[in-house]
PDB file of C-alpha atoms (C1' of nucleotides) in Angstrom:
ATOM      1  CA  MET W   1     -92.029  -0.715   4.764  1.00 80.00           C
ATOM      2  CA  GLU W   2     -93.195  -3.730   6.571  1.00 89.00           C
ATOM      3  CA  ILE W   3     -94.505  -3.622  10.098  1.00 92.00           C
ATOM      4  CA  ILE W   4     -92.765  -5.931  12.494  1.00 94.00           C
ATOM      5  CA  GLY W   5     -93.639  -7.068  15.983  1.00 95.00           C
ATOM      6  CA  GLY W   6     -91.516  -7.587  19.044  1.00 96.00           C
ATOM      7  CA  SER W   7     -91.677  -7.587  22.785  1.00 96.00           C
ATOM      8  CA  CYS W   8     -89.707  -6.744  25.853  1.00 95.00           C
ATOM      9  CA  ARG W   9     -90.044  -7.330  29.533  1.00 96.00           C
ATOM     10  CA  LEU W  10     -91.596  -4.792  31.825  1.00 95.00           C
ATOM     11  CA  GLY W  11     -91.642  -6.053  35.361  1.00 92.00           C
ATOM     12  CA  LEU W  12     -93.955  -9.023  35.488  1.00 92.00           C
ATOM     13  CA  TRP W  13     -95.429  -8.318  32.066  1.00 94.00           C
ATOM     14  CA  PHE W  14     -94.379  -8.163  28.472  1.00 96.00           C
ATOM     15  CA  VAL W  15     -95.040  -5.270  26.221  1.00 96.00           C
ATOM     16  CA  HIS W  16     -95.750  -6.129  22.618  1.00 96.00           C
ATOM     17  CA  VAL W  17     -94.932  -3.526  20.016  1.00 96.00           C
ATOM     18  CA  TRP W  18     -95.798  -3.388  16.317  1.00 95.00           C
ATOM     19  CA  TRP W  19     -93.714  -0.870  14.454  1.00 95.00           C
ATOM     20  CA  ASN W  20     -91.407   0.017  11.579  1.00 94.00           C
ATOM     21  CA  ASP W  21     -88.914   2.759  10.761  1.00 92.00           C
ATOM     22  CA  THR W  22     -91.415   5.530  10.645  1.00 92.00           C
ATOM     23  CA  ALA W  23     -93.975   4.880  13.352  1.00 93.00           C
ATOM     24  CA  VAL W  24     -95.348   2.724  16.110  1.00 95.00           C
ATOM     25  CA  TYR W  25     -98.693   1.190  15.270  1.00 94.00           C
ATOM     26  CA  GLN W  26     -99.749  -0.774  18.273  1.00 94.00           C
ATOM     27  CA  VAL W  27     -98.636  -1.408  21.811  1.00 95.00           C
ATOM     28  CA  ARG W  28    -100.219  -3.762  24.301  1.00 93.00           C
ATOM     29  CA  PHE W  29     -99.500  -5.611  27.492  1.00 95.00           C
ATOM     30  CA  ALA W  30     -99.373  -9.365  27.790  1.00 94.00           C
ATOM     31  CA  THR W  31     -98.171 -12.105  30.054  1.00 94.00           C
ATOM     32  CA  THR W  32     -96.258 -13.950  27.381  1.00 95.00           C
ATOM     33  CA  GLY W  33     -93.392 -12.910  25.173  1.00 94.00           C
ATOM     34  CA  LEU W  34     -93.184 -12.478  21.435  1.00 94.00           C
ATOM     35  CA  PRO W  35     -90.009 -12.956  19.403  1.00 96.00           C
ATOM     36  CA  GLY W  36     -88.521  -9.825  17.914  1.00 95.00           C
ATOM     37  CA  ARG W  37     -87.195  -6.453  18.937  1.00 95.00           C
ATOM     38  CA  VAL W  38     -88.837  -3.259  20.086  1.00 96.00           C
ATOM     39  CA  PRO W  39     -87.685   0.298  19.394  1.00 96.00           C
ATOM     40  CA  GLU W  40     -84.666   1.229  21.472  1.00 96.00           C
ATOM     41  CA  PRO W  41     -86.384   3.993  23.490  1.00 96.00           C
ATOM     42  CA  ILE W  42     -89.076   1.584  24.578  1.00 97.00           C
ATOM     43  CA  ARG W  43     -86.470  -0.928  25.652  1.00 96.00           C
ATOM     44  CA  GLN W  44     -84.828   1.708  27.782  1.00 96.00           C
ATOM     45  CA  TYR W  45     -88.101   2.858  29.220  1.00 97.00           C
ATOM     46  CA  CYS W  46     -88.927  -0.656  30.308  1.00 96.00           C
ATOM     47  CA  ALA W  47     -85.552  -0.923  31.942  1.00 95.00           C
ATOM     48  CA  GLY W  48     -86.493   2.025  34.125  1.00 95.00           C
ATOM     49  CA  HIS W  49     -84.627   4.782  32.318  1.00 96.00           C
ATOM     50  CA  VAL W  50     -86.102   8.236  32.003  1.00 96.00           C
ATOM     51  CA  VAL W  51     -87.021   8.357  28.340  1.00 95.00           C
ATOM     52  CA  ASN W  52     -89.415  10.634  26.577  1.00 95.00           C
ATOM     53  CA  LEU W  53     -91.445   8.293  24.431  1.00 95.00           C
ATOM     54  CA  SER W  54     -93.379  11.036  22.711  1.00 90.00           C
ATOM     55  CA  GLN W  55     -90.382  11.317  20.402  1.00 91.00           C
ATOM     56  CA  LEU W  56     -91.833   8.191  18.813  1.00 94.00           C
ATOM     57  CA  ASN W  57     -94.257   8.773  16.002  1.00 93.00           C
ATOM     58  CA  SER W  58     -97.686   7.227  15.790  1.00 93.00           C
ATOM     59  CA  ILE W  59    -100.675   7.507  13.530  1.00 87.00           C
ATOM     60  CA  ALA W  60    -102.919   8.374  16.435  1.00 91.00           C
ATOM     61  CA  VAL W  61    -101.467  11.805  17.134  1.00 90.00           C
ATOM     62  CA  GLN W  62    -101.574  12.940  13.534  1.00 88.00           C
ATOM     63  CA  GLU W  63    -105.297  12.719  13.112  1.00 83.00           C
ATOM     64  CA  ASP W  64    -107.036  16.033  12.931  1.00 85.00           C
ATOM     65  CA  THR W  65    -109.881  14.873  15.095  1.00 88.00           C
ATOM     66  CA  VAL W  66    -110.892  15.234  18.683  1.00 90.00           C
ATOM     67  CA  TYR W  67    -108.940  12.136  19.568  1.00 93.00           C
ATOM     68  CA  GLY W  68    -105.914  13.489  17.774  1.00 92.00           C
ATOM     69  CA  ARG W  69    -106.065  16.665  19.836  1.00 93.00           C
ATOM     70  CA  ILE W  70    -106.505  14.669  23.015  1.00 95.00           C
ATOM     71  CA  TYR W  71    -103.565  12.400  22.227  1.00 95.00           C
ATOM     72  CA  ARG W  72    -101.315  15.348  21.475  1.00 95.00           C
ATOM     73  CA  ALA W  73    -102.283  16.960  24.761  1.00 95.00           C
ATOM     74  CA  VAL W  74    -101.577  13.736  26.612  1.00 96.00           C
ATOM     75  CA  GLN W  75     -98.125  13.523  25.062  1.00 95.00           C
ATOM     76  CA  GLN W  76     -97.304  16.863  26.661  1.00 95.00           C
ATOM     77  CA  VAL W  77     -97.507  15.496  30.170  1.00 96.00           C
ATOM     78  CA  PRO W  78     -93.950  14.760  31.171  1.00 95.00           C
ATOM     79  CA  TYR W  79     -92.360  11.618  32.527  1.00 97.00           C
ATOM     80  CA  GLY W  80     -93.113  11.080  36.175  1.00 95.00           C
ATOM     81  CA  SER W  81     -96.001  13.487  36.485  1.00 95.00           C
ATOM     82  CA  THR W  82     -99.718  13.126  36.007  1.00 95.00           C
ATOM     83  CA  SER W  83    -102.687  15.064  34.733  1.00 96.00           C
ATOM     84  CA  THR W  84    -106.428  14.559  34.975  1.00 96.00           C
ATOM     85  CA  TYR W  85    -109.147  13.738  32.504  1.00 96.00           C
ATOM     86  CA  GLY W  86    -110.694  17.126  33.154  1.00 94.00           C
ATOM     87  CA  GLU W  87    -107.497  19.022  32.523  1.00 95.00           C
ATOM     88  CA  ILE W  88    -106.815  17.260  29.248  1.00 95.00           C
ATOM     89  CA  ALA W  89    -110.413  17.923  28.288  1.00 94.00           C
ATOM     90  CA  ARG W  90    -109.904  21.644  28.812  1.00 93.00           C
ATOM     91  CA  ILE W  91    -106.798  21.694  26.674  1.00 93.00           C
ATOM     92  CA  ALA W  92    -108.350  19.673  23.868  1.00 92.00           C
ATOM     93  CA  GLY W  93    -111.624  21.547  24.059  1.00 90.00           C
ATOM     94  CA  THR W  94    -113.829  18.641  24.895  1.00 92.00           C
ATOM     95  CA  SER W  95    -115.308  16.933  27.932  1.00 92.00           C
ATOM     96  CA  PRO W  96    -113.707  14.609  30.480  1.00 94.00           C
ATOM     97  CA  ARG W  97    -115.786  11.670  29.444  1.00 93.00           C
ATOM     98  CA  VAL W  98    -114.485  11.890  25.921  1.00 94.00           C
ATOM     99  CA  VAL W  99    -110.951  11.893  27.210  1.00 95.00           C
ATOM    100  CA  GLY W 100    -111.727   8.656  28.997  1.00 94.00           C
ATOM    101  CA  GLN W 101    -112.991   7.196  25.783  1.00 93.00           C
ATOM    102  CA  ALA W 102    -109.918   8.283  23.900  1.00 94.00           C
ATOM    103  CA  MET W 103    -107.720   6.716  26.544  1.00 95.00           C
ATOM    104  CA  ALA W 104    -109.668   3.487  26.408  1.00 93.00           C
ATOM    105  CA  ARG W 105    -109.035   3.286  22.674  1.00 92.00           C
ATOM    106  CA  ASN W 106    -105.441   4.440  22.743  1.00 94.00           C
ATOM    107  CA  PRO W 107    -103.672   2.112  20.298  1.00 93.00           C
ATOM    108  CA  VAL W 108    -100.219   2.957  21.606  1.00 95.00           C
ATOM    109  CA  PRO W 109     -99.951   3.113  25.395  1.00 95.00           C
ATOM    110  CA  LEU W 110     -96.540   4.306  26.611  1.00 96.00           C
ATOM    111  CA  VAL W 111     -96.012   6.252  23.383  1.00 96.00           C
ATOM    112  CA  ILE W 112     -99.144   8.147  24.318  1.00 96.00           C
ATOM    113  CA  PRO W 113     -98.837   7.970  28.087  1.00 96.00           C
ATOM    114  CA  CYS W 114    -102.428   7.339  29.010  1.00 95.00           C
ATOM    115  CA  HIS W 115    -101.301   5.894  32.322  1.00 96.00           C
ATOM    116  CA  ARG W 116    -100.394   9.426  33.418  1.00 97.00           C
ATOM    117  CA  ILE W 117    -103.992  10.520  33.192  1.00 96.00           C
ATOM    118  CA  VAL W 118    -105.811   9.998  36.469  1.00 96.00           C
ATOM    119  CA  ALA W 119    -109.264  10.870  37.724  1.00 95.00           C
ATOM    120  CA  ALA W 120    -109.875  14.030  39.724  1.00 92.00           C
ATOM    121  CA  GLY W 121    -110.545  11.952  42.819  1.00 88.00           C
ATOM    122  CA  GLY W 122    -108.606   8.743  42.313  1.00 88.00           C
ATOM    123  CA  ILE W 123    -106.500   6.789  39.916  1.00 93.00           C
ATOM    124  CA  GLY W 124    -109.070   6.324  37.184  1.00 94.00           C
ATOM    125  CA  GLY W 125    -109.291   3.320  34.922  1.00 94.00           C
ATOM    126  CA  PHE W 126    -107.132   1.281  32.626  1.00 95.00           C
ATOM    127  CA  SER W 127    -107.868  -1.248  29.921  1.00 92.00           C
ATOM    128  CA  SER W 128    -105.240  -3.765  30.876  1.00 92.00           C
ATOM    129  CA  PRO W 129    -105.088  -4.653  34.550  1.00 92.00           C
ATOM    130  CA  LEU W 130    -105.108  -1.508  36.638  1.00 92.00           C
ATOM    131  CA  GLU W 131    -102.082  -2.943  38.320  1.00 93.00           C
ATOM    132  CA  ILE W 132    -100.082  -2.029  35.254  1.00 95.00           C
ATOM    133  CA  LYS W 133    -101.073   1.615  35.446  1.00 95.00           C
ATOM    134  CA  GLU W 134     -99.904   1.727  39.034  1.00 95.00           C
ATOM    135  CA  ALA W 135     -96.705  -0.101  38.192  1.00 95.00           C
ATOM    136  CA  LEU W 136     -95.909   2.338  35.403  1.00 96.00           C
ATOM    137  CA  LEU W 137     -96.428   5.336  37.627  1.00 96.00           C
ATOM    138  CA  SER W 138     -94.244   3.887  40.322  1.00 95.00           C
ATOM    139  CA  LEU W 139     -91.620   2.898  37.763  1.00 96.00           C
ATOM    140  CA  GLU W 140     -91.476   6.507  36.617  1.00 97.00           C
ATOM    141  CA  LYS W 141     -91.220   7.794  40.138  1.00 95.00           C
ATOM    142  CA  LYS W 142     -88.285   5.517  40.737  1.00 95.00           C
ATOM    143  CA  GLY W 143     -86.671   6.444  37.451  1.00 94.00           C
ATOM    144  CA  LEU W 144     -86.920  10.085  38.322  1.00 93.00           C
ATOM    145  CA  ARG W 145     -85.412   9.571  41.730  1.00 91.00           C
ATOM    146  CA  ARG W 146     -82.506   7.717  40.206  1.00 87.00           C
ATOM    147  CA  ALA W 147     -82.015  10.362  37.549  1.00 79.00           C
ATOM    148  CA  GLU W 148     -81.777  13.301  39.880  1.00 73.00           C
ATOM    149  CA  LYS W 149     -78.627  12.194  41.613  1.00 66.00           C
TER     150      LYS W 149
ATOM    151  C1'  DA T   1    -129.843   8.434   8.921  1.00 72.65           C
ATOM    152  C1'  DA T   2    -131.826   8.457  13.130  1.00 72.65           C
ATOM    153  C1'  DC T   3    -131.908   6.566  17.859  1.00 72.65           C
ATOM    154  C1'  DG T   4    -130.436   4.513  22.137  1.00 72.65           C
ATOM    155  C1'  DT T   5    -126.988   3.374  25.148  1.00 72.65           C
ATOM    156  C1'  DA T   6    -122.487   3.048  27.046  1.00 72.65           C
ATOM    157  C1'  DC T   7    -118.417   5.052  28.813  1.00 72.65           C
ATOM    158  C1'  DA T   8    -110.991   4.767  31.955  1.00 72.65           C
ATOM    159  C1'  DC T   9    -115.369  11.720  34.285  1.00 72.65           C
ATOM    160  C1'  DT T  10    -116.846  15.925  36.859  1.00 72.65           C
ATOM    161  C1'  DT T  11    -119.453  19.023  39.537  1.00 72.65           C
ATOM    162  C1'  DA T  12    -123.151  20.337  42.175  1.00 72.65           C
ATOM    163  C1'  DT T  13    -126.906  18.911  45.387  1.00 72.65           C
TER     164       DT T  13
ATOM    165  C1'  DA U   1    -124.413   9.458  48.269  1.00 72.65           C
ATOM    166  C1'  DT U   2    -126.601  10.446  44.284  1.00 72.65           C
ATOM    167  C1'  DA U   3    -127.863  12.675  40.118  1.00 72.65           C
ATOM    168  C1'  DA U   4    -127.379  15.492  36.142  1.00 72.65           C
ATOM    169  C1'  DG U   5    -124.395  17.054  32.510  1.00 72.65           C
ATOM    170  C1'  DT U   6    -121.240  15.886  28.972  1.00 72.65           C
ATOM    171  C1'  DG U   7    -119.298  14.444  23.703  1.00 72.65           C
ATOM    172  C1'  DT U   8    -118.377  10.735  21.014  1.00 72.65           C
ATOM    173  C1'  DA U   9    -118.741   6.070  19.247  1.00 72.65           C
ATOM    174  C1'  DC U  10    -121.112   2.064  18.187  1.00 72.65           C
ATOM    175  C1'  DG U  11    -124.725  -1.143  17.550  1.00 72.65           C
ATOM    176  C1'  DT U  12    -129.501  -1.590  16.103  1.00 72.65           C
ATOM    177  C1'  DT U  13    -133.348  -0.302  13.515  1.00 72.65           C
TER     178       DT U  13
END
DNA sequence: AACGTACACTTAT
DNA sequence: ATAAGTGTACGTT
């Protein structure tokens, strides 16, 4: 099946998504829109709803490689909470630095919530503007607050 | 195929 | 504050 692209608004940014029925292939952040739809869960997530995006499938998590293990571990960290590079490294049986590398190359942010991985002593890095990482974390905090009423 | 270097880190001086 | 340790990827021989 053919891969199609689409975008939706997330605060001040757009998120571009390339996907089809079976999986999500690429996600990235941009300042301009792109015609087309995105998967429903992503739309809801962007609207601030508490959605578990690890239900979405992606090639990245299937790989039987170190990165695959790292990505699967990252998908376990729940909406609204965070983990550290070191902790993920322990779970995946590798070193923190490698986790950073895997995050930097994550083809599907949001689906694999790399923004929830922070440094032991700070927020850590992000490929797109760091602003976005902060915005995502605060979006999730808000979503959680709203959900628990 | 080997070698050097670069990393979204961490831990111990 | 700084340095050493770390595992993988990537470009250059």
